[in-house]
PDB file of C-alpha atoms in Angstrom:
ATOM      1  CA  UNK A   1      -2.315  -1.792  -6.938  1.00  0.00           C
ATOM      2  CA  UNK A   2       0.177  -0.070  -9.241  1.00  0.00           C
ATOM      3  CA  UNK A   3       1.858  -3.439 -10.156  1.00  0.00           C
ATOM      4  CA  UNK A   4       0.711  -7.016  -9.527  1.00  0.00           C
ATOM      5  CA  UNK A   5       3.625  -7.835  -7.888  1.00  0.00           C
ATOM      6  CA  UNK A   6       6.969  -6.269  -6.398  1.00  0.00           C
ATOM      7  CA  UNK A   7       9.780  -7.051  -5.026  1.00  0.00           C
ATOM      8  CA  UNK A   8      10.714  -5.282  -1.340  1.00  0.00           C
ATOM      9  CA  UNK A   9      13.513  -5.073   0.351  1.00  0.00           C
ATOM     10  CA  UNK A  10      12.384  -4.718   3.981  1.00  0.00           C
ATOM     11  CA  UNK A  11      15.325  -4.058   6.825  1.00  0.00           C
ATOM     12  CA  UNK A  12      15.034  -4.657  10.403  1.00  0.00           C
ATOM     13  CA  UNK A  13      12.890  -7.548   9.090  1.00  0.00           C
ATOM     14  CA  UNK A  14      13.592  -9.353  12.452  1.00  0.00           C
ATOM     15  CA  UNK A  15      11.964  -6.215  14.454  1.00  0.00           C
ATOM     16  CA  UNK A  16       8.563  -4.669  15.360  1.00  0.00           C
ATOM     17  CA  UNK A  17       8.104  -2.446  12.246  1.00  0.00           C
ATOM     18  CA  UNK A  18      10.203  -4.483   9.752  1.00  0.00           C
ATOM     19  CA  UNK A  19       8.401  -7.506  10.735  1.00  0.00           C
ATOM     20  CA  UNK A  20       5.018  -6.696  10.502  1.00  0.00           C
ATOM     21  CA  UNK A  21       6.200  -4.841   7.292  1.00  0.00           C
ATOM     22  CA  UNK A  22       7.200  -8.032   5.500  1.00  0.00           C
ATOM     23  CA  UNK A  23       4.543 -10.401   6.353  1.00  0.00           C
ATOM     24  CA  UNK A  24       1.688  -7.701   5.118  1.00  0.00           C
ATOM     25  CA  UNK A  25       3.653  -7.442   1.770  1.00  0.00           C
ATOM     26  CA  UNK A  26       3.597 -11.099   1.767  1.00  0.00           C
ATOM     27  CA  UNK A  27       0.188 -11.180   1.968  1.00  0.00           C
ATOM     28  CA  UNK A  28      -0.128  -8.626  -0.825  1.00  0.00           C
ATOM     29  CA  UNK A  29       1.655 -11.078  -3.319  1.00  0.00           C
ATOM     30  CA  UNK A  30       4.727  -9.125  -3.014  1.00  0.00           C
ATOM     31  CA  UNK A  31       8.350 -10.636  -3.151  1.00  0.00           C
ATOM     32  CA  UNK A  32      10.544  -9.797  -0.135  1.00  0.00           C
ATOM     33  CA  UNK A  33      13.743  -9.733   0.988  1.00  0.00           C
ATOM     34  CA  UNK A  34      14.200  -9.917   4.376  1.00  0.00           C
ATOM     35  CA  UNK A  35      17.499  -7.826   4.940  1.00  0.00           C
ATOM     36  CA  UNK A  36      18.689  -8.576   8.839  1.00  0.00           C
ATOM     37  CA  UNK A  37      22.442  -8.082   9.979  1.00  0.00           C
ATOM     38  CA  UNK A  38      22.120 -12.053  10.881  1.00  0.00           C
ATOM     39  CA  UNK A  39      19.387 -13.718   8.211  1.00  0.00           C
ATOM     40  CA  UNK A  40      16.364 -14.786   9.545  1.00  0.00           C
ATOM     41  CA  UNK A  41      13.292 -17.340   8.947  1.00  0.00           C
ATOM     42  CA  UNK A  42      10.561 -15.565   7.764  1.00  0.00           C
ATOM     43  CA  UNK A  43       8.473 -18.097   5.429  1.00  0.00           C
ATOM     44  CA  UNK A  44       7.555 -16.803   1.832  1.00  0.00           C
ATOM     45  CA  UNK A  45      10.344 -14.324   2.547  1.00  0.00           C
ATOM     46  CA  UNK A  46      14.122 -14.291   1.083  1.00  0.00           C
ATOM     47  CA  UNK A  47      16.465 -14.034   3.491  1.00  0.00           C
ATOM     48  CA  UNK A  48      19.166 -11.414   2.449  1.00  0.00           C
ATOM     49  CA  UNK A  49      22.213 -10.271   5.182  1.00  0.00           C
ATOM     50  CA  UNK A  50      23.309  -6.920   5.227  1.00  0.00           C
ATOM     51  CA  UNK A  51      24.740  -4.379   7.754  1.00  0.00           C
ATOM     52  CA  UNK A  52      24.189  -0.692   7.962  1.00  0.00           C
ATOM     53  CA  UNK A  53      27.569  -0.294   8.613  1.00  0.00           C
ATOM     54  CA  UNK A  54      28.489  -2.392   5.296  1.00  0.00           C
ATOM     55  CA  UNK A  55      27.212   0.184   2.463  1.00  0.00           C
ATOM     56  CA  UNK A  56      28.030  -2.491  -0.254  1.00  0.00           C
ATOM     57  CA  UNK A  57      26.097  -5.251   1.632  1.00  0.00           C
ATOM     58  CA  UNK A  58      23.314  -2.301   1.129  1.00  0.00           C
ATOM     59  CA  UNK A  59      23.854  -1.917  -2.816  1.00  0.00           C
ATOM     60  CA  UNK A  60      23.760  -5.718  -3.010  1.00  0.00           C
ATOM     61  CA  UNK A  61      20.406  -6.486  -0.638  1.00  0.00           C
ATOM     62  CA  UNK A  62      18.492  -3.417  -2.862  1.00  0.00           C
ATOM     63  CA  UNK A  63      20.116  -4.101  -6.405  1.00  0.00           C
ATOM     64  CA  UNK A  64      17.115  -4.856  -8.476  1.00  0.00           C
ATOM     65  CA  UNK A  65      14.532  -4.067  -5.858  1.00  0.00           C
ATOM     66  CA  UNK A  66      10.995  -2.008  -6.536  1.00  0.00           C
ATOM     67  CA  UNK A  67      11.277  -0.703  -3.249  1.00  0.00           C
ATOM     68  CA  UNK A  68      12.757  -0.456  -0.154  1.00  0.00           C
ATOM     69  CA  UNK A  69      11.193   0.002   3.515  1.00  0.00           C
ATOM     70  CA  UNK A  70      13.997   1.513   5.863  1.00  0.00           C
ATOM     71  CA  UNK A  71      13.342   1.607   9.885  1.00  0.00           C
ATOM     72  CA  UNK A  72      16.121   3.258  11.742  1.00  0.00           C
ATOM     73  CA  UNK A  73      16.677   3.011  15.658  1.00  0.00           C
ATOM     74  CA  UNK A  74      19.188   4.937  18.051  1.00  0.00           C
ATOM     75  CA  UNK A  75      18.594   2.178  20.727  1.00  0.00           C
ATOM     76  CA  UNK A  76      21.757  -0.232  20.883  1.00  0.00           C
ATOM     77  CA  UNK A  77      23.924   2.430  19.222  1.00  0.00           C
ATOM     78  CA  UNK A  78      23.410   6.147  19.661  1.00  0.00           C
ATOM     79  CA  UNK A  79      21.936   9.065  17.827  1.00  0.00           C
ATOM     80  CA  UNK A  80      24.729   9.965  15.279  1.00  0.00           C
ATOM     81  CA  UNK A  81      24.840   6.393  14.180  1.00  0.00           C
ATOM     82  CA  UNK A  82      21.120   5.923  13.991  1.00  0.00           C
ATOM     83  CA  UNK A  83      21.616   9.198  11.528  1.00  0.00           C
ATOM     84  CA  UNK A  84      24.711   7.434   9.421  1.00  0.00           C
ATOM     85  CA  UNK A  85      22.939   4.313   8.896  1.00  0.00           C
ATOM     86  CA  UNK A  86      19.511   5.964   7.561  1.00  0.00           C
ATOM     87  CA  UNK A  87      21.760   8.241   5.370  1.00  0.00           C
ATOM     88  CA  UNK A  88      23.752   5.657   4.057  1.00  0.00           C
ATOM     89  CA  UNK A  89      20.656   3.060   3.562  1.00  0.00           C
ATOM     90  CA  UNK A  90      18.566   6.062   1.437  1.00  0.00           C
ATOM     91  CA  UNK A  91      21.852   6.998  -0.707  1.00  0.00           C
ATOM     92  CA  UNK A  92      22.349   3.021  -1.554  1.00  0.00           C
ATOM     93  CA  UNK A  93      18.807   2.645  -2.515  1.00  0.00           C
ATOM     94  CA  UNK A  94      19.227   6.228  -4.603  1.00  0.00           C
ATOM     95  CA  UNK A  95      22.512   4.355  -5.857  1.00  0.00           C
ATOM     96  CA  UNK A  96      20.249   1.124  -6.683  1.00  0.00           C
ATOM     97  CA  UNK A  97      17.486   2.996  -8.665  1.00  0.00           C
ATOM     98  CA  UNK A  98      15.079   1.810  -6.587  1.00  0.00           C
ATOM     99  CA  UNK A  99      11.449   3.696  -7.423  1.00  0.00           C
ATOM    100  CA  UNK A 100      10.496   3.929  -4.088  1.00  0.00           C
ATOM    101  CA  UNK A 101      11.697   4.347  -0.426  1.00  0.00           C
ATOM    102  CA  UNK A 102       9.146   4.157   2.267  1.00  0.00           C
ATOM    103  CA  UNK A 103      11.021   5.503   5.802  1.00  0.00           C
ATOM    104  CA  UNK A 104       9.212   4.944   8.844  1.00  0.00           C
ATOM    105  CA  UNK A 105      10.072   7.535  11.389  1.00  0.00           C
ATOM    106  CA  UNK A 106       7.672   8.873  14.755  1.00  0.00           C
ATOM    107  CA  UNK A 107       4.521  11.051  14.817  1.00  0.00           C
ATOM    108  CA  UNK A 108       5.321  14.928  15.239  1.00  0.00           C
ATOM    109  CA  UNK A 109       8.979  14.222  14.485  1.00  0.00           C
ATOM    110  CA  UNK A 110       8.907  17.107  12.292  1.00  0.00           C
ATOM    111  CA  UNK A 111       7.698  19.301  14.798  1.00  0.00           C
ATOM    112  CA  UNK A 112      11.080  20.102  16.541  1.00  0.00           C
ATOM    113  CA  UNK A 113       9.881  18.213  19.767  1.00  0.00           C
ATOM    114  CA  UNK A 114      13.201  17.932  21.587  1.00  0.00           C
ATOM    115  CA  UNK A 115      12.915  14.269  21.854  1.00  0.00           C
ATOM    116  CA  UNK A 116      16.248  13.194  20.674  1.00  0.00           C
ATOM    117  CA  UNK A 117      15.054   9.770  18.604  1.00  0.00           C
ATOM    118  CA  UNK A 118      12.404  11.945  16.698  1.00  0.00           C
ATOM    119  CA  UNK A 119      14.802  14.618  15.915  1.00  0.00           C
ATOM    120  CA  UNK A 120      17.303  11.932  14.443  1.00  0.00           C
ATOM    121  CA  UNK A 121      14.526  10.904  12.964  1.00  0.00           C
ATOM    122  CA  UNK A 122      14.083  14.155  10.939  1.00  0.00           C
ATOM    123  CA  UNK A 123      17.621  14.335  10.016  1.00  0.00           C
ATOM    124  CA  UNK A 124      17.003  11.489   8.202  1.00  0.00           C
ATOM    125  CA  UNK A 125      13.665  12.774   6.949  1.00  0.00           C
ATOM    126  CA  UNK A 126      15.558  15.653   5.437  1.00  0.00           C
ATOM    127  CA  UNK A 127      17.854  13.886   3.685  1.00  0.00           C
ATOM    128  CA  UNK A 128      15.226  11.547   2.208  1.00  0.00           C
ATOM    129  CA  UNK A 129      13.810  14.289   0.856  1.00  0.00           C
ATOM    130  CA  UNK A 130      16.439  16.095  -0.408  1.00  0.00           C
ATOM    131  CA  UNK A 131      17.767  12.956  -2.018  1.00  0.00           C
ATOM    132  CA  UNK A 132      15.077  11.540  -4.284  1.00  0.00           C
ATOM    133  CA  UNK A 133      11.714  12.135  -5.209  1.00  0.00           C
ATOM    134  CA  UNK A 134      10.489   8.942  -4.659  1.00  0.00           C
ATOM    135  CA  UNK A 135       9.986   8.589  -0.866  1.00  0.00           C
ATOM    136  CA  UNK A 136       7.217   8.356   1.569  1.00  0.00           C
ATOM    137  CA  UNK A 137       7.639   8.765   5.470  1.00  0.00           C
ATOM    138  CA  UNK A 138       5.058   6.939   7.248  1.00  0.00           C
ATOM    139  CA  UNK A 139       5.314   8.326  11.242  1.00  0.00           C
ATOM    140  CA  UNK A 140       3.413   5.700  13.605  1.00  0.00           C
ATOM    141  CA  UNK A 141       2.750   6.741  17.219  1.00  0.00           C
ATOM    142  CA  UNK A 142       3.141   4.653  20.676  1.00  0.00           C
ATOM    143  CA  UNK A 143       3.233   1.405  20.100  1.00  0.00           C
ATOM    144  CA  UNK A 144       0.595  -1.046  21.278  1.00  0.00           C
ATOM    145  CA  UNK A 145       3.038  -3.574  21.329  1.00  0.00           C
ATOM    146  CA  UNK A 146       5.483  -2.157  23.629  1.00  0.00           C
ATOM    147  CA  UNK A 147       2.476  -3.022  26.834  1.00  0.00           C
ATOM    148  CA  UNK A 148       3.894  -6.884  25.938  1.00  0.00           C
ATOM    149  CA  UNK A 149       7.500  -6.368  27.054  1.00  0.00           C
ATOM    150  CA  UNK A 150       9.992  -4.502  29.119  1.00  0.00           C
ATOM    151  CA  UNK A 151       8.519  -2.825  32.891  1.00  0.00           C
ATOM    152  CA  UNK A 152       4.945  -2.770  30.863  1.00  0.00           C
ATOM    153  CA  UNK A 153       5.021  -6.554  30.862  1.00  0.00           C
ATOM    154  CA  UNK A 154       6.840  -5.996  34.556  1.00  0.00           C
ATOM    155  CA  UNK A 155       4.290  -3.920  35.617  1.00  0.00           C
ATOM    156  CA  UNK A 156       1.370  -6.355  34.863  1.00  0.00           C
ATOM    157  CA  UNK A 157       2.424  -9.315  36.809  1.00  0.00           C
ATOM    158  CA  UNK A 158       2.456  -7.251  39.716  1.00  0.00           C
ATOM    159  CA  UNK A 159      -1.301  -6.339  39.112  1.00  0.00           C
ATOM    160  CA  UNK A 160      -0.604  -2.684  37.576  1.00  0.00           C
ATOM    161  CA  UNK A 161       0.077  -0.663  34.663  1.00  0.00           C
ATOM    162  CA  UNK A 162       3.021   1.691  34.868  1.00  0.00           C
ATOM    163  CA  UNK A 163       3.215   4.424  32.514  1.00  0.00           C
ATOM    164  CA  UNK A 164       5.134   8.041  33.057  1.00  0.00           C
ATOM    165  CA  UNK A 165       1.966  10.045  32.506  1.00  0.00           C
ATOM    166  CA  UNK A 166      -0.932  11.379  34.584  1.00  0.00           C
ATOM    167  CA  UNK A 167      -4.122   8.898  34.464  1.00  0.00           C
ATOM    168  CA  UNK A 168      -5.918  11.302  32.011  1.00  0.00           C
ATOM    169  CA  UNK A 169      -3.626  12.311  29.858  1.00  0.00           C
ATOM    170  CA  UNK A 170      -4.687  10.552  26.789  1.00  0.00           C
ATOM    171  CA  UNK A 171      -2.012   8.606  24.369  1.00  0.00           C
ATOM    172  CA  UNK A 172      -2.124   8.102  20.329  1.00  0.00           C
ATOM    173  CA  UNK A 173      -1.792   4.507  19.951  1.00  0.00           C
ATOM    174  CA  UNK A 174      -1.213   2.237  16.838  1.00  0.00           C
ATOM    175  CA  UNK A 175      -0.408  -2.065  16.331  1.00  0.00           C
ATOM    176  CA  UNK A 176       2.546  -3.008  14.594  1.00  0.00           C
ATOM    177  CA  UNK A 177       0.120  -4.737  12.551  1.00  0.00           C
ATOM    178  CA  UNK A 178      -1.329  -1.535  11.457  1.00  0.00           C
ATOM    179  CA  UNK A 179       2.017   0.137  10.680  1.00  0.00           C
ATOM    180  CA  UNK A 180       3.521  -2.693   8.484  1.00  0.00           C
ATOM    181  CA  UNK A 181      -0.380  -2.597   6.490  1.00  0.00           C
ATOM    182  CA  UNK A 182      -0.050   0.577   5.889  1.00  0.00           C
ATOM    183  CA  UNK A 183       3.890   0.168   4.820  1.00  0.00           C
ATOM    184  CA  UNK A 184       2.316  -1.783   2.095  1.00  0.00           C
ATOM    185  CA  UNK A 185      -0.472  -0.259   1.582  1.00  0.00           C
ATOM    186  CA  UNK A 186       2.198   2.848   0.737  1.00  0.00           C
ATOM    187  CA  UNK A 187       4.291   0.127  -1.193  1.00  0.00           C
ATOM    188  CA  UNK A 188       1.525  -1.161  -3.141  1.00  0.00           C
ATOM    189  CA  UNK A 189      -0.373   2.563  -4.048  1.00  0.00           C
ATOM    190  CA  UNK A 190       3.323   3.982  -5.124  1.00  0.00           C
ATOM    191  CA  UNK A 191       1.622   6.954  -6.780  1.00  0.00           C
ATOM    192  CA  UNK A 192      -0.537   7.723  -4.396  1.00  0.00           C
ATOM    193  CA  UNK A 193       2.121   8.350  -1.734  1.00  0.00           C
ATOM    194  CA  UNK A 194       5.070   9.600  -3.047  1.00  0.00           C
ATOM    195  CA  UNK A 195       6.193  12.756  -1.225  1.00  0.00           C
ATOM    196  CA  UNK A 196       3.913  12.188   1.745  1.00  0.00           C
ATOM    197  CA  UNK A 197       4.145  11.841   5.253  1.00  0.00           C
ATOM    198  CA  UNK A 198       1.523  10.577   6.646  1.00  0.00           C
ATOM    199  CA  UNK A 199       1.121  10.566  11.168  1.00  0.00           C
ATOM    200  CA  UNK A 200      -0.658   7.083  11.649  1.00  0.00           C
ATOM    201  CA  UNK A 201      -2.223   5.859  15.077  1.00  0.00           C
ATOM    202  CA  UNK A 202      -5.394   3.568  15.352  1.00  0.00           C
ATOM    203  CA  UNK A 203      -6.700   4.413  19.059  1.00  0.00           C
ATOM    204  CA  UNK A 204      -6.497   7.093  21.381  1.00  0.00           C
ATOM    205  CA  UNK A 205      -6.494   5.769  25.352  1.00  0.00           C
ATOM    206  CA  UNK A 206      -5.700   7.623  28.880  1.00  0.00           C
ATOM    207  CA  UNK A 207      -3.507   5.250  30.987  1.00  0.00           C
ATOM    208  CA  UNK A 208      -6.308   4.157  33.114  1.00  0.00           C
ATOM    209  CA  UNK A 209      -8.390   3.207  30.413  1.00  0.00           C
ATOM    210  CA  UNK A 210      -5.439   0.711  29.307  1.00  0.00           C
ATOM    211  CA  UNK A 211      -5.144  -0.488  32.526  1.00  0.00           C
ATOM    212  CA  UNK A 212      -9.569  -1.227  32.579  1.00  0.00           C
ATOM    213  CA  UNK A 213      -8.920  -2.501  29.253  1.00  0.00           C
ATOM    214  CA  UNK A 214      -6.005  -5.428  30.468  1.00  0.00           C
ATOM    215  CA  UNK A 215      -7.974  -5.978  33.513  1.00  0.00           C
ATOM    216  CA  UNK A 216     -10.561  -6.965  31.535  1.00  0.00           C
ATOM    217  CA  UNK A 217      -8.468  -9.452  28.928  1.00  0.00           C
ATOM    218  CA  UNK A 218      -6.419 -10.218  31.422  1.00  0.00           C
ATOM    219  CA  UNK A 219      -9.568 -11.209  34.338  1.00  0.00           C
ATOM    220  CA  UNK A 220      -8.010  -9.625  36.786  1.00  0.00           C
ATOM    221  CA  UNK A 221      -7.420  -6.694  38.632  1.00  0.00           C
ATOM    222  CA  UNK A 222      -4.923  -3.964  36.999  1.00  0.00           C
ATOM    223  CA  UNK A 223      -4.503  -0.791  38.544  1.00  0.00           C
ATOM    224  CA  UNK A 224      -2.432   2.508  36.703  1.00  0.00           C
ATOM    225  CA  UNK A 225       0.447   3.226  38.027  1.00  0.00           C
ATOM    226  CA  UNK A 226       1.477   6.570  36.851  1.00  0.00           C
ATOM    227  CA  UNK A 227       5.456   6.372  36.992  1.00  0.00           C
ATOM    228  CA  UNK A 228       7.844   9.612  37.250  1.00  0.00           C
ATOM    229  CA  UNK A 229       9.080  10.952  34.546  1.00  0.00           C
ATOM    230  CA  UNK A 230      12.212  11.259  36.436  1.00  0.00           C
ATOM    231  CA  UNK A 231      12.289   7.747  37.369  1.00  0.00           C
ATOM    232  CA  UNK A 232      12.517   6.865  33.462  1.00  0.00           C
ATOM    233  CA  UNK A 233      15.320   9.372  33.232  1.00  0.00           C
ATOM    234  CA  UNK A 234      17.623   6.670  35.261  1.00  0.00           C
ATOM    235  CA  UNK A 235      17.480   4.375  32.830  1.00  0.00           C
ATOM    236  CA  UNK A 236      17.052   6.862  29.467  1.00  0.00           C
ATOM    237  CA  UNK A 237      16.690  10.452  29.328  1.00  0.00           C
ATOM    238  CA  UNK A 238      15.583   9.698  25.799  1.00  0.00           C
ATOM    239  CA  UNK A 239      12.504   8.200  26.710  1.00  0.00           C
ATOM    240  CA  UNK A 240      12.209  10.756  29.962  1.00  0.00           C
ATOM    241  CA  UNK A 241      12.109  13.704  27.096  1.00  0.00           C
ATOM    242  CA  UNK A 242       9.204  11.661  24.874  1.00  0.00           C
ATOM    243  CA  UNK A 243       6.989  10.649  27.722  1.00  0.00           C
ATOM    244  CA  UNK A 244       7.221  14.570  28.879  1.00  0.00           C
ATOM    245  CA  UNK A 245       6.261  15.681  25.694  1.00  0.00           C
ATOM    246  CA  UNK A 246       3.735  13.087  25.393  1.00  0.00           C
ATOM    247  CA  UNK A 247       2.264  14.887  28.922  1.00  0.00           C
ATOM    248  CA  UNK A 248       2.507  18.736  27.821  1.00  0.00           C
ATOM    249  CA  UNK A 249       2.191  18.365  24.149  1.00  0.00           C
ATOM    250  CA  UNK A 250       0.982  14.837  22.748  1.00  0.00           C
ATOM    251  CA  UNK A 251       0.949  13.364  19.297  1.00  0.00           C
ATOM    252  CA  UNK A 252      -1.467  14.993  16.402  1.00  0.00           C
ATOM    253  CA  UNK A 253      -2.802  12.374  14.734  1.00  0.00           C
ATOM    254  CA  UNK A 254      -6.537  12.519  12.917  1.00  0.00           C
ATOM    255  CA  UNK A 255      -7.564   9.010  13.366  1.00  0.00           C
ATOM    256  CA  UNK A 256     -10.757   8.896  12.474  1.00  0.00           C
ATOM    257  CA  UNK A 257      -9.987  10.697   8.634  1.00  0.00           C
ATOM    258  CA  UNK A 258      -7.372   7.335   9.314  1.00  0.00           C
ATOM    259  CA  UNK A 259      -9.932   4.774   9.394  1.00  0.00           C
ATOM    260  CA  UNK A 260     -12.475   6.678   6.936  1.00  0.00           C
ATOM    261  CA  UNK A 261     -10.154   6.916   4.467  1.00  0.00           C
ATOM    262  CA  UNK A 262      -7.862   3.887   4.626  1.00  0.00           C
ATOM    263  CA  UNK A 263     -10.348   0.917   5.932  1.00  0.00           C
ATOM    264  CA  UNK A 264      -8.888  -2.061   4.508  1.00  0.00           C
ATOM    265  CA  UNK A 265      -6.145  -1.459   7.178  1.00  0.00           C
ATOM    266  CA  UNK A 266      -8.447  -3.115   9.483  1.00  0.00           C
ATOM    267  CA  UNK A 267      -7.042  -0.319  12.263  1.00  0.00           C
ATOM    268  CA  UNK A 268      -6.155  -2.008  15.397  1.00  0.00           C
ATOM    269  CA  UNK A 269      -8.112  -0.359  19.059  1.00  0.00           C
ATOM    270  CA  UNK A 270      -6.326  -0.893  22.204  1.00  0.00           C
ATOM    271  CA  UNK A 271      -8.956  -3.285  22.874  1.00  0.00           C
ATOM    272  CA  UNK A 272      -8.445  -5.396  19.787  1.00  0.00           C
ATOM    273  CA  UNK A 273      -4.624  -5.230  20.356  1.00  0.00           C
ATOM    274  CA  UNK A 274      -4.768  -6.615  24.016  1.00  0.00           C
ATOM    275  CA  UNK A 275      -7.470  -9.571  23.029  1.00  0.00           C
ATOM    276  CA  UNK A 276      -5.572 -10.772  20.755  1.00  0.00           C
ATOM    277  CA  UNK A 277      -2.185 -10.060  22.183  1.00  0.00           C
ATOM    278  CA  UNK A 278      -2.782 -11.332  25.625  1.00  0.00           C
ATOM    279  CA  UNK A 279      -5.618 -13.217  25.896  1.00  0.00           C
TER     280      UNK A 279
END
């Protein structure tokens, strides 16, 4: 590690990514800051308010910081905004000196794949780049995580596993554990990882596998329920665009150069995930 200890500011620190983000720095010995629209409890952590639509409240949360881990989302706003807020986050932190920002965006999101939260994604990618030297862009893949909650979670406590693909079309996987160890991993190894982007996922499952695996930490039956694509596209033609490029293209990730090469990640399977998730 480059320097015993740094401080991080860490936004969305009250989601997924941002989250899991913070509490591996804190376990690194790092100092965070916890930036969150409304402040939140996260113990070891200090808790800093600021709004992406507030640029000052931005300069203030990363004035002094080492470096900053930025996660952007469309969902709850739209595209263009998801856009102005990573744009005006990376030119505050640029503004703040800060040695090192670490954007987390989506595996293959430089690819031009059509699916509108990747490609506003790489918007913001480009302007990272084109705006400092010192970034990373870490790009996990489907989240584990997402099987505990919304028609997932549904899904299950009708005794299935709904997913908008065919039962063998196989899906890159990763924790949110993983993602925020390998944040910090990033964080911590500065040199290492400037001007990288790295695709990160920590298994590789079909959607009946999944549905063998829960059945089996769950002891009971689950059955796969492959979904429509166009019944997604009621409710978001976002996601109806990712899970059909998910079918005809999916996500290139090398995992197992992954877990030769960074082991002290302790990469999550689907397996793992579930047990510990679930169980």
């Amino acid at each position: 590690m480059e320097h015993s200890q740094l401080t991080v500011a860490v936004t969305g620190a009250s989601g997924t990514q941002g989250g899991a983000t913070a509490r591996a720095l804190l376990a690194d010995g790092h100092r965070v800051r916890a930036v969150n629209r409304r402040p939140i409890e996260l113990p070891g952590a200090e808790a800093v308010r600021a709004d992406f639509d507030d640029p000052g409240s931005l300069d203030r949360a990363f004035a002094g910081a080492d470096a900053v881990f930025l996660v952007t989302t469309p969902f709850g706003t739209d595209l263009d905004t998801e856009i102005r807020h990573g744009v005006d986050a990376i030119d505050a932190a640029v503004r703040a000196d800060v040695r090192h920002i670490v954007f987390t965006s989506a595996t293959n999101a430089d690819r031009g794949t059509g699916i509108p939260h990747f490609d506003s994604k790489w918007v913001i990618e480009r302007h990272l780049a084109q705006a400092t030297d010192n970034w990373t862009v870490i790009a996990p893949s489907a989240f584990m995580d997402n099987v505990a909650g919304g028609w997932a979670s549904r899904s299950l406590r009708q005794g299935k596993y709904s997913l908008p693909l065919s039962p063998g079309t196989p899906l890159k996987l990763i924790a949110a554990a993983d993602i925020g160890a390998f944040a910090a991993l990033a964080i911590g190894r500065r040199k290492e990882f400037l001007g990288r982007r790295v695709d990160i996922a920590s298994d590789e499952r079909t959607g009946k596998e999944m549905a063998s695996t829960l059945g089996t930490v769950l002891d009971r039956d689950v059955e796969f329920d492959a979904a429509s694509v166009e019944d997604v596209a009621r409710y978001s033609a976002d996601l109806a665009a990712m899970f059909a490029y998910f079918e005809r293209v999916g996500m290139d990730v090398d995992i197992t150069r992954l877990r030769t090469d960074y082991p002290e990640i302790g990469w999550h399977t689907f397996a793992d995930w579930a047990g510990k998730a679930l169980s």
